[in-house]
Each structure stands twice: as structure tokens, then as C-alpha cells.
Amino acid sequence: MPFSNTHNATKMKFTADQELPDLSKHNNHMAKVLTREMYAKLREKQTTSGFTLDDIIQTGVDNPGHPFIMTVGCVAGDEETYEVFKDLLDPVIQDRHGGYKPTDKHKTDLNPDNLKGGDDLDPNYVLSSRVRTGRSIRGFCLPPHCSRGERRAIEKLAVEGLGALDGDLKGKYYALKNMTEEEQQQLIDDHFLFDKPVSPLLLASGMGRDWPDARGIWHNDNKTFLVWINEEDHLRVISMQKGGNMKEVFKRFCTGLTKIESLFKTKGHEFMWNEHLGYILTCPSNLGTGLRGGVHVKLPHLSKHEKFGEALKKLRLQKRGTGGVDTAAVGGIFDISNADRLGFSEVELVQMVVDGVKLLIEMEKRLEKGQSIDDLMPAQK
Amino acid sequence: MASTFSRMLMGRRTAMLLASLGTGALATGYLMSDVNHAAVIDRTKLFPPSSDYPDLRKHNNCMASHLTPAIYCRLRDKLTPSGWSLDQCIQTGVDNPGHPFIKTVGMVAGDEESYEIFSDIFDAVIKERHNGYDPRTMKHHTDLDSSKVTHGQFDERYVLSSRVRTGRSIRGLSLPPACTRAERREVERVATMALSGLKGDLAGRYYRLTEMTEQEQQRLIDEHFLFDKPVSPLLIASGMARDWPDGRGIWHNFDKTFLIWINEEDHTRVISMEKGGNMKRVFERFCRGLKEVEKLIQERGWEFMWNERLGYILTCPSNLGTGLRAGVHVRLPHLSKDPRFNKILDNLRLQKRGTGGVDTAAVGDVFDISNLDRIGRSEVELVQLVIDGVNYLIDCEKRLEKSQDIKVPPPVSQFRK
């Protein structure tokens, strides 16, 4: 909750053992890492804005997780969280991000010229291309913890920054609470509108408070560049278009982000970033690049092949249904995207998607002709 | 209220300018320094109460009707001794604008002191919700002497079951929206320790939610005893569902006529019930059980939250006073079709619900009829009111069966004289 959590002082009247959460039936990254000793050590700490250990882990305590899907189980309330509570978050990050160590450095590369190819993914197979990430504005608390005043200030700064974009990025802001029926329907039809979160994982973190105050959607007139304000992060930035020209999507993505960042700087603001964790976001799973670049691609034959999963793993790619995370694929059409977020730069991740999807399409074409794909199986990236 | 808020939106510009100038510079300072109380105070100045005032223009709940910007600004930075704030009290009402026809309360207490520290808003909400009971000027009287109740045996051709429920909070421990895990476990310990001392027809057993077997769970569901994790957004937004199912459980006596819920919406919810129409016996057991439990916790130095302004203190302001709902499931096939039914209920200060509970529709002409009021009248008075009222309804039903006419009774007075 906002400003300061003096309520933590009440907990300190009890022993660590009395306050320790029962995580015996839990299966998430936080539950695997949080020991009794760690809880005892960290429970009296708080960040300058008053975010405490229990605030971080509440979502993981309330949502034991699924036996098969490993959720993160913790969130940050501000930039300092990752520093003050590193004893907990470093191992969570290490687990979630393939062994990323507390001493590792993350490289940021938003130069689209460094991407090789990517403008010629076969449109007979690739239906659409998309890159998304998130950004947090330094100095403000994150969605689980921010006050209404802070959230409104973030909205105002974001809208001002986006309002200065021009050319093909010129666009308009739609505040959730002022939306007309027609605007709402149009945004739903365009698949732009986000709704109040219903997932208990998100709600338990506190990010759904005061909905829909200071939430909104901005998009350019061409409907290829979209920003969500104050949903799970301060900003979620999405570049997308129909077809397979991922290079163009990524170029617009980088250009847009760079422009927004410099507009913020002229007003004395910057994004939360450091050289160890890259871009700082609410959920530890989105650290580093926070980038998910992907395509909707038709792979009816390949998806039935026994080596499909193995190929994806080797290419460091991930499959989802076209409805997003946790949906099933329909009609052999898959959402294929990078599995990693941290430890690789933006260019490297999009390159993996571009090269990987090209290979998957080649495999699909072989299988269409009844030929083998064994020689095409890649080495582990 | 709408124009006030619009003016506030204009006035916020100053706060916004402060925010955009200040946060960039302050951020560096925060990252460098240790936990610094002075820095926290700076942030509250950077975002003055006016910048945080909630947008309640589309809201229809008691909190939204009474929370003026002036009250909010005065109370935002206050905390109860255990650190609970106004924002935390009202979060459920901000997150749940309400329904045009059903007016919810829109705020909860985090502890006993919430009702004092934030009395400027709580008193107004209480007055509206309890139809004019003014905590600033009136006193609430508690009376659990069940021997005073008369005519408490209903005609069982009409009354299928009888039930009395209330809640009790343990003084010194925070309420469900605010309690820490240790406090919640302490509530469980204190309550179950007292309940284990009950004897005779009140002797029973505790079923902890985390340890329940499949069979026990099914049995408790079949008997309509089991409560499940809350799904209502009103309850979840208040914070009372945190850490579920830690510290939660159900206790009931072996006769299955006395049931306690632990750490659901309140520290304890106490229910006395049985099939048939012997409301007198239901109420007698209710009072005896409550007094026994109170004695058992007092022996160990604990007591219930109570004061003469608000009676028994519970999480939701709607349950203050007696926290008592006494009711029956009663068949009224003729009366329920009479156009005067609702007026009769109003004048008798009774409320109807479907037999599935609040907001359900009646099925097969069987209604849940209970008292409307909670505060300003004692337990004995409210139960007598229900007994007299239900007897009147049954009398009406019998008359209508014989095609005789019925009369709308004069209104019963709301508060004790």
C-alpha cells in the first residue's frame, strides 16, 4: 500500500516463526527459494517507500501455483525492491532466467540495423508479427504499490510524452474511464483493449487497485504502435502488423522506444534500468529486455511432429496459442516467440525469433512434401 | 460531489508540476540512502492528499456518498496504532463502484481503533446504513438474557427452520482485512481453546481448513456448514482473503446445532440453528454458547471488542451493534402473492431473502425472513421482533387460506424508546 507500510511494525511484535507463511503446498519460484532463515532476516526490512517482504510475496502465498506451470510468486513495488531484497530475488531471478548470476551483466541493444534479415518471413505461413516490452518510470512506485496520485502522475507524463510523437507514430490516447461505447468496441475489435485483470495472481499483488483510474491505451493512427498505461507495468509498448516483416516491426519498436525515452528525458525523467538487471519491471520474469518478440505462424504438420518441442527448445523459442499465454493453438496456428528475457540483448532475441521461425517454416515445407527434417534439426543455441 | 472532484482535478495541476519537477531529483537520493523516515515524509508532501483523492463520480456506496475531499485530506495521513490507514479502509469501496439498485457499504475496519481514528467517515456511513442510528449521540444496549423472549415456538406447518447468527472480534488483534498471519493464527488459537472448553450439548470439534480430509470436507458441504474461499470482489478487495486457507476453520458441536466460523469475514461468526420452529431454544442456546465462550476467553485474559457507542465491533460497519440476524425459513404461498406483503414486512422491520441467502430468489414460496436492523436495539428486542413479526405473517397466511382479509400492521418503532 502507498507511502509507507508501518503496518509492518505490528508484525515485528511476533516472532519470525509465528509470521512465517505456510508454503508446504506451494509450487512457485518464491516458495522454492524462501527459507525460514531468509524470511527471518528480510522481514524487518523495507524500501524507502515502505515496500516490505510480505508485500513482495503476498501473490505467491495466495496462489500456490500449478503442479505443471511454474509461476514466479513475487513482485517488486519499486526499483529499490530488487536491491533491498536481493537475498530473495537474486535466486528467483537465477531460477527463472536460466542461471543468470548476481554478478552477470545485461546488454541492451535497441539498434534495429543490427538485425540481419527478418524482412522476408514467408507470408504464406506467417500471419502477423509483433514485439512487446515494458518500461518503468524512475522515481515512481510500481503498480503493486503506487498511490492514486502517483499513478495519475505516471499517466500524465506518459500521455505528454506520447503526445509529442510525430510522423507514422502520431496517435491518440484513450483513458479507460472516459471511453465511449464506440471507442471501446473499436479497441476490442482491433484487439487493443485490455480489461481489468481477473487473474488471482495479478489481483493478489495489488495492481488492480482503483481500476480504472489512470489506466488507458494509446495507439498511433496506423494502429501499428500501441502503449498500455498502468496495467501490469507503468508502460507496455507493442509494435505489430500483419504479415512477416519482423524487421519493420522491430525498427518501429526501437524508434518508438528511443523517441519516448528522449521525450521523457527532456522533462527530467528516465526509465528504470541498470547494467545488471536491464530494464526494471514489476514481475521478475520481465527483467532484462522485457521483450517478447513473436509471430502467428501456420505449422499444422510440424506441430504434430514428435520433434517439434525439441526443435523449439534448441532454438530458445516458446509456443503459445494465439489467444496468448495459457491458450491452446487453434487450426495449427501458433504464437512462436523467444523464451528468454534477460541475459540477451533485444537484437539477439529478435534475431533468434527471425532465424528460428525461418527454420521452422522450412521444416513445415519439408513435411508438406513428405520429406524428412532430421538434417534440419538445429544445435542448442 | 462531482463538481468538487472536477475542481480538484484542476487543482491537482500544481501537485502534478511538483511531482514532475521533484521526483527525478529525489529518485537519486532514494537509491543512495538507507531506509529514511524523512524521505517517506517528503513523498507524502510530494503527493498531497488532494492528488490521491479517489474518483468516486460513478460510485454508489455509503462510503462514496460521504467521503468528501475535506474529510479525505484530513484523514489520509493518519494511522491507527497498528499502522492501518484510511486508504486501506476504503479500498474495497473504491474498487467496487456498486450497483444502481443495491447500495453496499464500501468500507471496512482494520482494527477496533479504525472506528475512532476515522470516525468522521465511519459515523456518517453508519448513520446511513443503519437508517439513522447516530453513533455520536446514541447508545447501543446489549441484552443476551434469552429468558425474556416470549411466544418463541412457531407453527411448524409453516416454519421449516430457525437460525440466529452474529459475530465476535477478539480485542487486541487486528481484523481480517488487516491482520498479520501471526495475529490470524492467534485468533484461531484463542477461539479454539475456548471452544474446546464447552460441555454438554455444546461440546464439539474443530475442523481446520488446511487439514480437512476429503470426507470431512464433503460432509461439511452436505450439511451446509462449510464456507469456501471468498470470491466476491467486495470481500477480496478488502484484503480479508490473504493467505487463504491459513488460520481458517469451522467448529461445530456434536449435535450440529451450534457452529462457529473462524477467520472468514470476521474473527468469529457464531451460528445457532435447528430444523423446525423452536426459535426460543435456538436463541437460548445462542446466548448460552456466547456467554460460555466469553467466560472461557476472559479466564485467559482476553475479551470481545465492544463499546456502548457501537456495540460489538466487527469488520463491516453493517454488522455493528448486535451483528445479529435472526431468521426463519417459512412457507408463505398466499401472503407472498399479496400486494401488501412488502409493506407488511417493512412495517414489521423484517427483511426477506431467498433460502440460498442474501441476493437469492425464493424457491417454492419458502422465504428467509429475518430482522432488518442490527444496532439500536438489543439482541432480545430484535429476536422478539422477529418472533412477533413471523407470528403475524403466519397469522396472515392462515387468514388468506380461509379467504379472510388481512391488515397491514402499524410500523414498529426502530430504536428503543
mmCIF file of C-alpha atoms in Angstrom, chain A residues 24-198:
data_model
loop_
_atom_site.group_PDB
_atom_site.id
_atom_site.type_symbol
_atom_site.label_atom_id
_atom_site.label_comp_id
_atom_site.label_asym_id
_atom_site.label_seq_id
_atom_site.Cartn_x
_atom_site.Cartn_y
_atom_site.Cartn_z
ATOM 1 C CA SER A 24 4.253 -26.578 2.067
ATOM 2 C CA LYS A 25 1.688 -26.969 -0.729
ATOM 3 C CA HIS A 26 3.188 -24.286 -2.947
ATOM 4 C CA ASN A 27 4.946 -24.617 -6.272
ATOM 5 C CA ASN A 28 6.308 -21.272 -7.449
ATOM 6 C CA HIS A 29 9.797 -19.739 -7.658
ATOM 7 C CA MET A 30 9.331 -17.722 -4.464
ATOM 8 C CA ALA A 31 8.236 -20.744 -2.426
ATOM 9 C CA LYS A 32 11.217 -22.750 -3.626
ATOM 10 C CA VAL A 33 13.672 -20.075 -2.580
ATOM 11 C CA LEU A 34 12.230 -18.557 0.606
ATOM 12 C CA THR A 35 13.668 -20.363 3.628
ATOM 13 C CA ARG A 36 12.767 -19.770 7.257
ATOM 14 C CA GLU A 37 16.123 -18.063 7.834
ATOM 15 C CA MET A 38 15.665 -15.806 4.814
ATOM 16 C CA TYR A 39 12.194 -14.809 5.999
ATOM 17 C CA ALA A 40 13.517 -14.003 9.485
ATOM 18 C CA LYS A 41 16.334 -11.895 8.041
ATOM 19 C CA LEU A 42 14.301 -9.948 5.472
ATOM 20 C CA ARG A 43 11.014 -9.353 7.277
ATOM 21 C CA GLU A 44 12.136 -6.236 9.136
ATOM 22 C CA LYS A 45 13.476 -4.529 6.017
ATOM 23 C CA GLN A 46 11.593 -2.126 3.821
ATOM 24 C CA THR A 47 12.379 0.042 0.825
ATOM 25 C CA THR A 48 12.325 3.829 1.200
ATOM 26 C CA SER A 49 8.735 3.912 0.007
ATOM 27 C CA GLY A 50 7.772 1.296 2.567
ATOM 28 C CA PHE A 51 7.519 -1.870 0.456
ATOM 29 C CA THR A 52 8.116 -4.957 2.577
ATOM 30 C CA LEU A 53 8.828 -8.669 2.182
ATOM 31 C CA ASP A 54 5.213 -9.646 2.744
ATOM 32 C CA ASP A 55 4.163 -7.163 0.043
ATOM 33 C CA ILE A 56 6.579 -8.859 -2.362
ATOM 34 C CA ILE A 57 5.443 -12.403 -1.659
ATOM 35 C CA GLN A 58 1.703 -11.978 -0.996
ATOM 36 C CA THR A 59 0.773 -13.020 -4.524
ATOM 37 C CA GLY A 60 2.865 -16.171 -4.182
ATOM 38 C CA VAL A 61 1.413 -17.017 -0.771
ATOM 39 C CA ASP A 62 -2.157 -16.568 -2.034
ATOM 40 C CA ASN A 63 -1.570 -18.542 -5.236
ATOM 41 C CA PRO A 64 0.168 -21.831 -4.538
ATOM 42 C CA GLY A 65 0.631 -22.436 -8.226
ATOM 43 C CA HIS A 66 0.006 -25.264 -10.567
ATOM 44 C CA PRO A 67 1.748 -28.630 -10.415
ATOM 45 C CA PHE A 68 2.908 -28.174 -14.023
ATOM 46 C CA ILE A 69 3.265 -24.420 -14.544
ATOM 47 C CA MET A 70 5.914 -22.645 -12.519
ATOM 48 C CA THR A 71 4.798 -19.109 -11.636
ATOM 49 C CA VAL A 72 7.152 -16.521 -10.157
ATOM 50 C CA GLY A 73 5.207 -15.844 -6.960
ATOM 51 C CA CYS A 74 6.666 -12.403 -6.168
ATOM 52 C CA VAL A 75 6.599 -8.837 -7.473
ATOM 53 C CA ALA A 76 8.524 -5.611 -6.966
ATOM 54 C CA GLY A 77 6.912 -2.465 -5.553
ATOM 55 C CA ASP A 78 9.649 -0.069 -6.639
ATOM 56 C CA GLU A 79 13.132 -0.065 -8.162
ATOM 57 C CA GLU A 80 14.801 -0.474 -4.763
ATOM 58 C CA THR A 81 12.981 -3.760 -4.114
ATOM 59 C CA TYR A 82 15.463 -5.633 -6.288
ATOM 60 C CA GLU A 83 18.316 -4.224 -4.203
ATOM 61 C CA VAL A 84 16.988 -4.332 -0.635
ATOM 62 C CA PHE A 85 15.583 -7.859 -1.085
ATOM 63 C CA LYS A 86 18.284 -9.287 -3.321
ATOM 64 C CA ASP A 87 18.713 -12.252 -0.977
ATOM 65 C CA LEU A 88 15.305 -13.447 -2.168
ATOM 66 C CA LEU A 89 15.122 -12.025 -5.667
ATOM 67 C CA ASP A 90 18.603 -12.981 -6.929
ATOM 68 C CA PRO A 91 17.938 -16.716 -6.538
ATOM 69 C CA VAL A 92 14.429 -16.287 -8.002
ATOM 70 C CA ILE A 93 15.957 -14.490 -10.985
ATOM 71 C CA GLN A 94 18.626 -17.153 -11.309
ATOM 72 C CA ASP A 95 15.994 -19.904 -11.329
ATOM 73 C CA ARG A 96 13.682 -18.134 -13.717
ATOM 74 C CA HIS A 97 16.288 -16.817 -16.152
ATOM 75 C CA GLY A 98 18.364 -19.917 -16.847
ATOM 76 C CA GLY A 99 21.128 -19.488 -14.289
ATOM 77 C CA TYR A 100 21.630 -15.688 -14.547
ATOM 78 C CA LYS A 101 24.063 -14.845 -11.754
ATOM 79 C CA PRO A 102 24.037 -11.833 -9.409
ATOM 80 C CA THR A 103 27.346 -10.781 -10.961
ATOM 81 C CA ASP A 104 26.226 -11.066 -14.585
ATOM 82 C CA LYS A 105 25.805 -8.009 -16.761
ATOM 83 C CA HIS A 106 22.925 -7.487 -19.168
ATOM 84 C CA LYS A 107 23.421 -5.857 -22.542
ATOM 85 C CA THR A 108 20.846 -3.529 -24.074
ATOM 86 C CA ASP A 109 20.821 -3.139 -27.874
ATOM 87 C CA LEU A 110 17.952 -1.274 -29.480
ATOM 88 C CA ASN A 111 19.691 -0.581 -32.812
ATOM 89 C CA PRO A 112 17.446 -2.150 -35.469
ATOM 90 C CA ASP A 113 20.226 -2.001 -38.067
ATOM 91 C CA ASN A 114 21.989 -4.759 -36.134
ATOM 92 C CA LEU A 115 19.194 -7.167 -37.028
ATOM 93 C CA LYS A 116 20.114 -9.334 -40.023
ATOM 94 C CA GLY A 117 17.266 -10.169 -42.355
ATOM 95 C CA GLY A 118 13.822 -10.525 -40.850
ATOM 96 C CA ASP A 119 12.005 -8.704 -43.612
ATOM 97 C CA ASP A 120 11.149 -11.762 -45.628
ATOM 98 C CA LEU A 121 9.379 -14.298 -43.443
ATOM 99 C CA ASP A 122 7.086 -16.236 -45.765
ATOM 100 C CA PRO A 123 3.645 -14.553 -45.582
ATOM 101 C CA ASN A 124 2.004 -17.809 -46.657
ATOM 102 C CA TYR A 125 2.843 -19.058 -43.205
ATOM 103 C CA VAL A 126 3.424 -16.001 -41.027
ATOM 104 C CA LEU A 127 0.138 -14.191 -40.418
ATOM 105 C CA SER A 128 1.410 -11.432 -38.143
ATOM 106 C CA SER A 129 4.496 -10.158 -36.345
ATOM 107 C CA ARG A 130 4.757 -8.438 -33.002
ATOM 108 C CA VAL A 131 7.302 -7.201 -30.444
ATOM 109 C CA ARG A 132 6.392 -6.043 -26.934
ATOM 110 C CA THR A 133 8.200 -4.852 -23.860
ATOM 111 C CA GLY A 134 7.626 -2.746 -20.763
ATOM 112 C CA ARG A 135 9.115 0.360 -19.237
ATOM 113 C CA SER A 136 9.010 1.840 -15.743
ATOM 114 C CA ILE A 137 9.490 5.500 -14.928
ATOM 115 C CA ARG A 138 12.267 6.024 -12.420
ATOM 116 C CA GLY A 139 11.250 7.637 -9.116
ATOM 117 C CA PHE A 140 7.722 6.248 -9.031
ATOM 118 C CA CYS A 141 6.446 3.151 -7.296
ATOM 119 C CA LEU A 142 5.362 0.192 -9.426
ATOM 120 C CA PRO A 143 1.713 -0.902 -9.916
ATOM 121 C CA PRO A 144 1.506 -3.173 -6.836
ATOM 122 C CA HIS A 145 2.414 -0.261 -4.557
ATOM 123 C CA CYS A 146 1.778 3.094 -6.215
ATOM 124 C CA SER A 147 -0.749 5.524 -4.775
ATOM 125 C CA ARG A 148 -3.552 7.023 -6.875
ATOM 126 C CA GLY A 149 -1.622 10.303 -7.035
ATOM 127 C CA GLU A 150 1.477 8.548 -8.366
ATOM 128 C CA ARG A 151 -0.459 6.513 -10.896
ATOM 129 C CA ARG A 152 -2.129 9.672 -12.226
ATOM 130 C CA ALA A 153 1.254 11.407 -12.428
ATOM 131 C CA ILE A 154 2.606 8.466 -14.454
ATOM 132 C CA GLU A 155 -0.391 8.641 -16.781
ATOM 133 C CA LYS A 156 0.072 12.369 -17.282
ATOM 134 C CA LEU A 157 3.803 12.036 -18.023
ATOM 135 C CA ALA A 158 3.222 9.154 -20.417
ATOM 136 C CA VAL A 159 0.430 10.903 -22.300
ATOM 137 C CA GLU A 160 2.506 14.071 -22.635
ATOM 138 C CA GLY A 161 5.477 12.093 -23.913
ATOM 139 C CA LEU A 162 3.401 10.112 -26.396
ATOM 140 C CA GLY A 163 1.593 13.257 -27.496
ATOM 141 C CA ALA A 164 4.849 14.623 -28.849
ATOM 142 C CA LEU A 165 5.370 11.691 -31.234
ATOM 143 C CA ASP A 166 5.016 12.545 -34.906
ATOM 144 C CA GLY A 167 5.162 11.013 -38.379
ATOM 145 C CA ASP A 168 3.897 7.437 -38.541
ATOM 146 C CA LEU A 169 3.989 7.316 -34.746
ATOM 147 C CA LYS A 170 1.470 10.132 -34.266
ATOM 148 C CA GLY A 171 -1.528 8.902 -32.312
ATOM 149 C CA LYS A 172 -4.187 9.325 -29.638
ATOM 150 C CA TYR A 173 -4.819 8.407 -26.010
ATOM 151 C CA TYR A 174 -7.955 6.654 -24.751
ATOM 152 C CA ALA A 175 -8.362 6.794 -20.970
ATOM 153 C CA LEU A 176 -10.225 3.730 -19.735
ATOM 154 C CA LYS A 177 -12.629 5.668 -17.576
ATOM 155 C CA ASN A 178 -13.628 8.186 -20.267
ATOM 156 C CA MET A 179 -14.033 5.748 -23.120
ATOM 157 C CA THR A 180 -17.234 5.912 -25.133
ATOM 158 C CA GLU A 181 -19.089 2.760 -26.141
ATOM 159 C CA GLU A 182 -17.960 3.140 -29.748
ATOM 160 C CA GLU A 183 -14.313 3.690 -28.845
ATOM 161 C CA GLN A 184 -14.418 0.675 -26.564
ATOM 162 C CA GLN A 185 -15.898 -1.550 -29.256
ATOM 163 C CA GLN A 186 -13.353 -0.385 -31.840
ATOM 164 C CA LEU A 187 -10.466 -1.110 -29.475
ATOM 165 C CA ILE A 188 -11.874 -4.570 -28.730
ATOM 166 C CA ASP A 189 -12.246 -5.308 -32.454
ATOM 167 C CA ASP A 190 -8.647 -4.208 -33.034
ATOM 168 C CA HIS A 191 -7.521 -6.496 -30.195
ATOM 169 C CA PHE A 192 -6.028 -3.482 -28.414
ATOM 170 C CA LEU A 193 -8.224 -3.150 -25.356
ATOM 171 C CA PHE A 194 -7.032 -4.577 -22.054
ATOM 172 C CA ASP A 195 -9.587 -5.242 -19.385
ATOM 173 C CA LYS A 196 -9.448 -5.247 -15.617
ATOM 174 C CA PRO A 197 -7.256 -8.154 -14.603
ATOM 175 C CA VAL A 198 -9.147 -11.177 -13.348
#
